[in-house]
Coordinates of C-alpha atoms in Angstrom, one line a residue:
M1 CA -49.0 -94.6 52.5
L2 CA -49.0 -94.4 56.3
K3 CA -45.6 -96.0 56.5
K4 CA -44.2 -93.4 54.0
L5 CA -45.8 -90.6 56.1
L6 CA -44.2 -92.0 59.3
Y7 CA -40.8 -92.2 57.7
T8 CA -41.1 -88.6 56.5
T9 CA -42.1 -87.4 59.9
L10 CA -39.3 -89.2 61.6
F11 CA -36.8 -87.8 59.1
A12 CA -38.0 -84.3 59.7
L13 CA -37.7 -84.8 63.5
A14 CA -34.2 -86.2 63.1
L15 CA -33.2 -83.3 60.9
T16 CA -34.5 -80.8 63.4
S17 CA -32.6 -82.5 66.2
C18 CA -29.5 -82.6 64.1
N19 CA -29.7 -78.8 63.4
D20 CA -30.2 -78.1 67.1
T21 CA -27.2 -80.3 67.9
L22 CA -25.1 -78.4 65.3
D23 CA -26.3 -75.1 66.7
D24 CA -25.1 -76.2 70.1
I25 CA -21.7 -77.4 68.7
N26 CA -21.2 -74.1 66.8
A27 CA -22.0 -71.9 69.8
N28 CA -19.0 -70.4 71.5
P29 CA -19.4 -71.0 75.2
N30 CA -17.1 -68.1 76.0
A31 CA -19.0 -65.6 73.8
T32 CA -22.1 -63.6 74.5
E33 CA -25.0 -63.9 72.2
T34 CA -25.5 -60.2 72.5
P35 CA -22.5 -57.9 72.7
L36 CA -22.2 -55.7 75.7
A37 CA -22.3 -51.9 75.2
S38 CA -19.2 -51.5 77.5
Y39 CA -17.2 -53.9 75.4
L40 CA -18.2 -52.3 72.1
L41 CA -17.3 -48.9 73.6
T42 CA -13.9 -50.0 74.7
G43 CA -13.2 -51.6 71.3
T44 CA -14.3 -48.5 69.3
L45 CA -12.1 -46.2 71.4
K46 CA -9.1 -48.4 70.9
Q47 CA -9.7 -49.0 67.2
G48 CA -10.6 -45.3 66.6
A49 CA -7.3 -44.2 68.2
D50 CA -5.4 -46.8 66.1
L51 CA -7.1 -45.5 63.0
Y52 CA -6.4 -41.9 63.7
W53 CA -2.7 -42.4 64.8
G54 CA -1.8 -45.4 62.7
A55 CA 0.4 -45.7 59.6
D56 CA -2.0 -45.5 56.7
N57 CA -3.9 -42.4 57.8
N58 CA -1.3 -40.6 59.8
F59 CA 2.4 -41.0 59.4
N60 CA 2.4 -42.6 56.0
S61 CA 0.1 -40.0 54.5
S62 CA -1.3 -36.9 56.2
L63 CA 1.8 -36.3 58.4
L64 CA 3.8 -36.3 55.1
F65 CA 1.4 -34.0 53.3
V66 CA 1.6 -31.4 56.1
Q67 CA 5.4 -31.9 56.4
H68 CA 5.5 -32.9 60.0
W69 CA 7.3 -36.1 59.1
A70 CA 9.4 -37.1 56.1
K71 CA 10.5 -40.4 54.7
I72 CA 14.1 -41.4 54.6
Q73 CA 13.5 -44.6 52.6
Y74 CA 10.5 -46.0 50.7
T75 CA 9.6 -42.5 49.7
E76 CA 6.7 -43.1 47.4
P77 CA 4.1 -41.8 49.8
D78 CA 6.2 -38.7 50.4
R79 CA 6.3 -38.1 46.7
Y80 CA 2.5 -38.7 46.4
D81 CA 3.2 -41.7 44.2
V82 CA 0.2 -43.6 45.6
S83 CA -3.0 -45.3 44.3
N84 CA -6.6 -45.8 45.2
A85 CA -5.4 -48.8 47.3
S86 CA -3.4 -46.5 49.6
F87 CA -6.3 -44.9 51.5
T88 CA -8.6 -47.9 52.2
T89 CA -8.0 -48.3 55.9
L90 CA -9.8 -45.1 57.0
W91 CA -12.8 -46.0 54.8
D92 CA -13.0 -49.7 55.5
K93 CA -12.4 -49.6 59.2
G94 CA -14.4 -46.4 59.6
Y95 CA -17.5 -47.9 58.1
A96 CA -17.2 -51.7 58.7
T97 CA -15.8 -51.5 62.3
L98 CA -16.4 -48.1 64.0
I99 CA -19.7 -47.0 62.5
T100 CA -21.1 -50.5 62.6
D101 CA -20.3 -51.1 66.2
L102 CA -21.4 -47.6 67.3
N103 CA -24.7 -48.0 65.4
T104 CA -25.2 -51.3 67.4
I105 CA -24.9 -49.3 70.7
I106 CA -27.2 -46.6 69.4
N107 CA -29.8 -49.2 68.4
F108 CA -29.7 -51.2 71.6
P109 CA -32.9 -51.2 73.6
A110 CA -32.7 -49.2 76.9
E111 CA -32.1 -52.2 79.0
Q112 CA -28.9 -52.9 77.1
A113 CA -27.6 -49.4 76.8
N114 CA -28.7 -46.3 78.7
S115 CA -28.9 -43.0 77.0
N116 CA -25.3 -42.0 78.1
Y117 CA -24.0 -45.0 76.1
K118 CA -26.1 -43.9 73.1
G119 CA -24.9 -40.2 73.5
I120 CA -21.3 -41.3 73.6
A121 CA -21.7 -43.6 70.6
L122 CA -23.4 -40.8 68.6
T123 CA -20.5 -38.5 69.5
L124 CA -17.9 -41.0 68.4
R125 CA -19.9 -41.8 65.2
S126 CA -20.0 -38.1 64.4
W127 CA -16.2 -37.9 64.9
T128 CA -15.7 -40.8 62.6
F129 CA -17.9 -39.3 59.9
L130 CA -16.0 -36.1 60.3
L131 CA -12.7 -37.8 59.7
L132 CA -14.1 -39.5 56.6
T133 CA -15.6 -36.4 55.0
D134 CA -12.5 -34.2 55.8
A135 CA -10.3 -36.8 54.0
Y136 CA -12.5 -37.9 51.1
G137 CA -15.2 -35.2 50.6
S138 CA -18.6 -36.6 49.7
I139 CA -19.2 -39.9 51.5
P140 CA -22.1 -42.3 52.4
Y141 CA -23.7 -40.7 55.4
K142 CA -27.5 -40.9 55.6
E143 CA -27.6 -44.4 54.1
A144 CA -24.4 -45.7 55.6
G145 CA -25.1 -49.0 57.3
L146 CA -28.6 -49.2 55.9
K147 CA -27.9 -50.2 52.3
V148 CA -25.4 -52.4 50.6
T149 CA -24.8 -49.6 48.0
P150 CA -25.4 -46.4 49.9
A151 CA -25.7 -43.1 48.2
Y152 CA -23.1 -40.4 48.9
N153 CA -24.0 -37.2 50.6
T154 CA -22.2 -34.0 49.7
Q155 CA -19.7 -32.6 52.3
K156 CA -22.1 -29.7 53.1
E157 CA -24.8 -32.3 53.8
V158 CA -22.5 -34.3 56.0
Y159 CA -21.3 -31.3 58.1
T160 CA -24.8 -30.0 58.6
G161 CA -26.1 -33.5 59.5
L162 CA -23.3 -34.0 62.0
L163 CA -24.3 -30.7 63.7
E164 CA -27.8 -32.1 64.2
D165 CA -26.3 -35.4 65.4
L166 CA -24.2 -33.7 68.0
K167 CA -27.2 -31.7 69.2
Q168 CA -28.9 -35.0 69.8
A169 CA -25.9 -36.5 71.5
Q170 CA -25.8 -33.5 73.9
S171 CA -29.5 -34.1 74.7
L172 CA -28.8 -37.8 75.5
L173 CA -25.9 -37.2 77.8
S174 CA -26.6 -36.4 81.5
P175 CA -24.9 -37.4 84.7
T176 CA -28.3 -38.7 85.9
N177 CA -28.8 -41.0 82.9
G178 CA -26.9 -44.0 84.2
T179 CA -23.3 -45.1 84.6
V180 CA -21.0 -46.0 81.8
T181 CA -18.2 -48.6 82.0
G182 CA -15.7 -49.5 79.3
D183 CA -14.8 -45.8 78.8
L184 CA -11.0 -45.7 78.5
A185 CA -11.0 -42.0 77.5
Y186 CA -13.0 -40.2 80.1
K187 CA -13.6 -43.0 82.6
G188 CA -17.4 -42.5 82.5
D189 CA -17.2 -38.8 83.3
I190 CA -20.3 -37.6 81.4
A191 CA -19.5 -33.9 82.0
K192 CA -16.3 -34.3 80.0
W193 CA -18.2 -36.0 77.1
K194 CA -20.6 -33.1 77.0
K195 CA -17.7 -30.7 76.7
L196 CA -16.2 -32.8 73.9
V197 CA -19.5 -32.5 72.0
N198 CA -19.5 -28.7 72.2
S199 CA -15.8 -28.7 71.2
L200 CA -16.6 -30.8 68.1
R201 CA -19.5 -28.5 67.2
L202 CA -17.1 -25.5 67.3
R203 CA -14.7 -27.5 65.2
I204 CA -17.3 -28.1 62.5
A205 CA -18.5 -24.4 62.7
L206 CA -15.0 -23.4 61.5
R207 CA -14.9 -26.2 58.9
I208 CA -18.0 -24.5 57.2
S209 CA -17.1 -20.9 58.0
D210 CA -15.9 -20.0 54.5
K211 CA -18.9 -21.5 52.8
E212 CA -21.8 -21.1 55.3
P213 CA -20.9 -18.2 57.5
A214 CA -24.3 -17.6 59.0
L215 CA -24.7 -21.3 60.1
A216 CA -21.1 -21.3 61.3
K217 CA -21.7 -18.2 63.4
Q218 CA -24.9 -19.6 65.0
T219 CA -23.2 -22.9 65.6
A220 CA -20.3 -21.2 67.4
I221 CA -22.7 -19.2 69.5
D222 CA -24.7 -22.3 70.4
A223 CA -21.6 -24.3 71.2
T224 CA -20.0 -21.7 73.4
T225 CA -23.1 -20.7 75.3
D226 CA -24.3 -24.2 76.1
A227 CA -24.2 -24.8 79.8
A228 CA -22.0 -27.9 79.5
G229 CA -19.1 -25.8 78.3
L230 CA -16.1 -26.8 76.1
I231 CA -12.8 -28.6 76.8
S232 CA -11.3 -26.2 79.3
S233 CA -8.0 -27.8 80.5
N234 CA -5.4 -30.3 79.3
S235 CA -6.9 -32.8 81.8
E236 CA -10.1 -32.7 79.6
T237 CA -8.3 -33.4 76.3
F238 CA -9.9 -36.2 74.5
Q239 CA -7.2 -38.9 74.0
F240 CA -6.6 -42.6 74.2
V241 CA -3.7 -43.6 76.5
Y242 CA -2.0 -46.8 75.4
T243 CA -0.3 -49.3 77.7
S244 CA 2.2 -51.9 76.8
S245 CA 2.6 -54.2 73.8
P246 CA 0.4 -55.4 72.2
Q247 CA -1.9 -52.6 73.3
Q248 CA 0.7 -50.0 72.4
N249 CA 0.8 -46.8 70.5
P250 CA 0.9 -47.5 66.7
A251 CA 4.0 -45.4 66.2
S252 CA 5.8 -47.2 68.9
A253 CA 5.0 -50.5 67.3
W254 CA 6.2 -49.3 63.9
F255 CA 9.6 -48.0 65.1
E256 CA 10.3 -51.3 66.9
T257 CA 10.9 -52.9 63.5
R258 CA 11.3 -50.2 61.0
D259 CA 13.3 -47.0 60.4
D260 CA 11.9 -45.1 57.5
F261 CA 10.6 -41.8 59.0
R262 CA 12.3 -38.6 60.3
I263 CA 10.9 -35.3 61.5
S264 CA 10.5 -33.0 58.6
K265 CA 13.1 -30.4 57.8
T266 CA 10.2 -28.0 57.2
L267 CA 9.1 -28.3 60.8
V268 CA 12.6 -28.3 62.3
D269 CA 13.4 -25.1 60.4
K270 CA 10.3 -23.4 61.6
L271 CA 10.9 -24.4 65.2
N272 CA 14.5 -23.2 65.0
E273 CA 13.3 -19.9 63.5
L274 CA 11.0 -19.4 66.4
S275 CA 13.4 -20.7 69.1
D276 CA 10.5 -23.1 69.9
P277 CA 11.2 -25.2 73.1
R278 CA 8.9 -27.9 71.7
L279 CA 11.7 -29.0 69.3
P280 CA 13.4 -31.4 71.8
V281 CA 10.0 -32.9 72.5
Y282 CA 9.1 -33.3 68.8
A283 CA 12.5 -34.7 67.7
Q284 CA 15.5 -36.7 68.8
L285 CA 19.0 -35.7 68.3
P286 CA 20.7 -37.8 65.5
S287 CA 22.3 -41.0 66.7
D288 CA 25.6 -39.7 65.3
A289 CA 26.7 -37.7 68.4
T290 CA 29.0 -35.6 66.2
V291 CA 26.0 -33.9 64.6
G292 CA 25.0 -32.3 67.8
K293 CA 21.8 -30.6 66.6
Y294 CA 18.3 -31.5 65.4
V295 CA 18.3 -32.2 61.6
G296 CA 15.0 -32.8 59.7
G297 CA 14.6 -34.9 56.7
A298 CA 13.5 -33.2 53.5
N299 CA 10.1 -34.1 52.0
G300 CA 9.5 -35.4 48.6
L301 CA 12.9 -36.8 47.7
S302 CA 13.8 -39.8 45.6
N303 CA 14.8 -42.9 47.5
S304 CA 18.5 -42.4 46.8
D305 CA 18.5 -38.7 47.7
A306 CA 16.5 -39.4 50.9
N307 CA 18.9 -42.2 51.9
S308 CA 21.9 -39.9 51.3
Q309 CA 20.8 -37.6 54.1
G310 CA 22.1 -40.2 56.5
F311 CA 20.2 -42.4 58.8
A312 CA 22.5 -41.5 61.7
K313 CA 22.7 -37.9 60.8
T314 CA 18.9 -37.0 60.8
S315 CA 16.4 -36.8 63.6
K316 CA 13.7 -39.3 64.4
P317 CA 10.4 -38.1 65.9
G318 CA 10.7 -37.5 69.6
T319 CA 10.5 -40.3 72.1
Y320 CA 7.4 -38.6 73.6
F321 CA 5.5 -40.0 70.6
L322 CA 7.2 -43.4 70.3
T323 CA 6.8 -45.0 73.7
S324 CA 4.3 -47.8 74.2
A325 CA 2.1 -45.6 76.4
S326 CA 2.3 -42.4 74.2
P327 CA -1.2 -40.9 74.1
A328 CA -3.3 -40.6 71.0
V329 CA -4.6 -37.1 71.3
I330 CA -7.8 -36.6 69.3
A331 CA -9.2 -33.3 70.5
S332 CA -7.0 -31.1 72.6
Y333 CA -7.5 -28.1 74.9
S334 CA -5.0 -26.2 72.7
E335 CA -7.2 -26.8 69.6
T336 CA -10.3 -25.6 71.4
L337 CA -8.6 -22.4 72.4
F338 CA -7.3 -21.8 68.8
N339 CA -10.9 -22.4 67.6
L340 CA -12.3 -19.9 70.1
S341 CA -9.7 -17.4 69.0
E342 CA -10.7 -17.8 65.4
A343 CA -14.4 -17.6 66.2
V344 CA -13.7 -14.2 67.9
A345 CA -11.6 -13.0 65.0
R346 CA -14.4 -13.8 62.6
G347 CA -16.9 -11.9 64.7
Y348 CA -18.9 -15.0 65.6
I349 CA -18.5 -14.6 69.4
A350 CA -17.3 -12.0 71.8
G351 CA -13.9 -12.3 73.4
D352 CA -10.2 -11.4 73.1
A353 CA -8.8 -13.2 70.1
E354 CA -5.2 -12.4 70.9
Q355 CA -5.4 -13.6 74.5
L356 CA -7.1 -16.8 73.4
Y357 CA -4.3 -17.3 70.8
K358 CA -1.7 -16.9 73.5
S359 CA -3.6 -19.3 75.8
A360 CA -3.7 -21.8 73.0
I361 CA 0.0 -21.8 72.6
T362 CA 0.5 -22.0 76.3
A363 CA -1.8 -25.0 76.5
S364 CA 0.2 -26.7 73.8
F365 CA 3.4 -26.1 75.7
N366 CA 1.9 -27.5 78.8
Q367 CA 0.5 -30.5 76.9
F368 CA 4.1 -31.4 76.0
G369 CA 5.5 -30.8 79.5
I370 CA 6.8 -27.2 79.1
T371 CA 5.5 -25.2 82.0
N372 CA 8.2 -22.6 82.8
T373 CA 6.4 -19.3 82.7
T374 CA 9.5 -17.3 81.7
T375 CA 10.1 -19.7 78.8
I376 CA 6.5 -19.4 77.6
A377 CA 6.4 -15.6 78.0
T378 CA 9.7 -15.1 76.1
Y379 CA 8.3 -17.2 73.3
L380 CA 5.0 -15.3 73.1
N381 CA 6.7 -11.9 73.1
Q382 CA 8.7 -12.6 69.9
A383 CA 7.7 -10.5 67.0
T384 CA 7.5 -13.7 64.8
V385 CA 5.0 -15.3 67.3
K386 CA 2.8 -12.3 68.3
Y387 CA -0.8 -12.4 67.1
D388 CA -1.4 -10.5 63.9
A389 CA -5.0 -9.2 63.9
T390 CA -4.7 -8.2 60.3
N391 CA -4.0 -11.8 59.3
Y392 CA -5.4 -14.1 62.0
A393 CA -5.3 -17.1 59.6
K394 CA -1.5 -16.8 59.3
S395 CA -1.0 -16.5 63.1
I396 CA -3.5 -19.2 64.1
G397 CA -2.8 -21.4 61.1
T398 CA 1.0 -21.5 61.7
Q399 CA 0.7 -22.1 65.4
K400 CA -2.1 -24.6 65.1
W401 CA 0.1 -26.5 62.5
I402 CA 2.9 -26.7 65.1
A403 CA 0.5 -27.7 67.9
F404 CA -1.1 -30.4 65.8
Y405 CA 2.2 -32.3 65.5
G406 CA 1.4 -36.0 65.4
Q407 CA -2.3 -35.5 64.6
G408 CA -1.9 -35.7 60.8
L409 CA -5.6 -35.9 59.7
D410 CA -6.6 -32.8 61.5
A411 CA -3.4 -30.9 60.7
F412 CA -4.0 -31.8 57.1
T413 CA -7.6 -30.4 57.3
E414 CA -6.7 -27.2 59.0
W415 CA -3.7 -26.6 56.7
R416 CA -6.1 -26.8 53.7
R417 CA -8.7 -24.6 55.4
L418 CA -6.4 -21.8 56.7
D419 CA -3.7 -22.0 54.0
Y420 CA -0.9 -21.5 56.5
P421 CA 2.0 -22.2 56.8
V422 CA 2.9 -22.0 53.1
L423 CA 4.3 -25.4 52.2
K424 CA 6.1 -26.4 49.0
A425 CA 6.1 -29.8 47.5
G426 CA 9.4 -31.7 47.4
P427 CA 11.5 -31.9 44.2
A428 CA 10.6 -35.5 43.3
T429 CA 6.9 -35.3 43.9
V430 CA 4.6 -36.3 41.0
L431 CA 1.7 -33.8 41.2
D432 CA 3.3 -31.0 39.2
G433 CA 4.3 -29.1 42.3
Q434 CA 1.0 -29.5 44.1
I435 CA 0.4 -31.0 47.5
P436 CA -2.6 -33.4 47.9
S437 CA -5.9 -31.9 48.8
R438 CA -7.7 -35.1 49.7
F439 CA -7.5 -38.9 49.8
F440 CA -8.5 -41.1 46.9
Y441 CA -11.7 -43.1 47.3
P442 CA -10.9 -46.8 47.7
G443 CA -10.9 -48.7 44.4
T444 CA -13.6 -51.1 45.8
E445 CA -16.1 -48.2 45.7
Q446 CA -15.9 -48.2 41.9
S447 CA -16.5 -51.9 41.6
L448 CA -19.0 -52.5 44.5
N449 CA -20.8 -49.1 44.7
G450 CA -20.2 -47.8 41.2
T451 CA -23.4 -45.9 40.6
S452 CA -23.1 -43.9 43.9
Y453 CA -19.4 -43.4 43.3
Q454 CA -20.0 -42.0 39.8
A455 CA -22.7 -39.7 41.1
A456 CA -20.4 -38.4 43.8
I457 CA -17.5 -37.5 41.5
A458 CA -19.8 -36.0 39.0
T459 CA -20.7 -33.4 41.7
Q460 CA -17.5 -33.1 43.6
G461 CA -14.9 -33.4 40.8
K462 CA -12.5 -36.0 39.6
D463 CA -11.3 -38.7 42.1
V464 CA -7.7 -37.4 42.1
L465 CA -5.5 -36.1 44.9
T466 CA -5.6 -32.5 43.8
T467 CA -9.4 -32.0 43.7
K468 CA -10.3 -29.4 46.3
L469 CA -13.1 -30.3 48.7
W470 CA -16.1 -28.1 49.5
F471 CA -14.8 -26.7 52.7
D472 CA -11.5 -25.8 51.1
A473 CA -12.8 -22.6 49.6
K474 CA -9.6 -20.5 49.2

């Protein structure tokens, strides 16, 4: 009996020693046991920019819906001939990568991440949730990251929750709360992060303006009277600046190996109508020098009709957007000014809506390198550009649509909200003349989170591209 006990004890000790040895073998000597907040921040900024500016959510979907770009081959997305596998990237990477890593920073103890890291992480998480709800509608929000099968929250609940999250983020951010490294957007400048927070609060105020005007007004007042201010120059625009391959702009990487997009004829026609000097920035001349002018591709064509427009006779997007180091703009000074103009027009805050509108267009020109004051004044003085106080949605909506070129997800949201410019679906589209109003939920939600998914669509409406979301009231 004693011998048996001895053998058992020796075996247990050997097993423990073996497990310790395996743990040592499996440990990566070049990896940290606990991720650093700075590394997580750098990663989420890069991955967030890729998500926002990349193919699946931008130029192969939302940029087509708002007719900034068009497809000259492989036209299925431009005809809305897509499935619930077409919009998985925003959902999967938004939750599994961005929100997961940002929650890690938020939940770090103080010795691993000061409150500025946490405030930045909460701001970026709020922006990620905003992209998700703007695209899909109801989404997992309160239980996201806490449960394997999280319940969905309505879009109203998400927007109001994000306003509270951004208030908290503002309270966490202070120049005296410690330094931040790994910040490739604002280089650790906390004052700029605080301005971004208020600019996002103003953005959400307008998202809810047609459904919750009282809350929208108070939010606009709070955001514009906060001592931190809002984005107030192009140098404060929230953007990610890429470098060289492989850390390059997603559009640059795409066009190195593929040639299936053109600037949309809809946009080229509008820019020509307005004699808009941004056209040479937004587009390239066709490679066939005999064409001699900018020619957009029509949206929603069959593959054969799209091809027949001529690869050499149509305009690619401008090189400004296709270089390795082209910036991924996420929240611009121009957008903030347009939002201030609309907040004034709606009676939420005091100010001069027309002057803010002009300043917004000027900021957009400057953003794209157009600074000649005579050129800008000539443009602003055109009857077709002048601010119309009787229809601010048309004036702001049209010019915001132009200024948002390249920012498909937000252009798509604001086009749905303001209903300008008036766009028409292409001739070979498959939604009976309608343009999409949302993204499909990923098919995996039906199989892996079916109960929550069914509850969401029972409230929101069918999981189809034409179901209007809560904010899209008109």
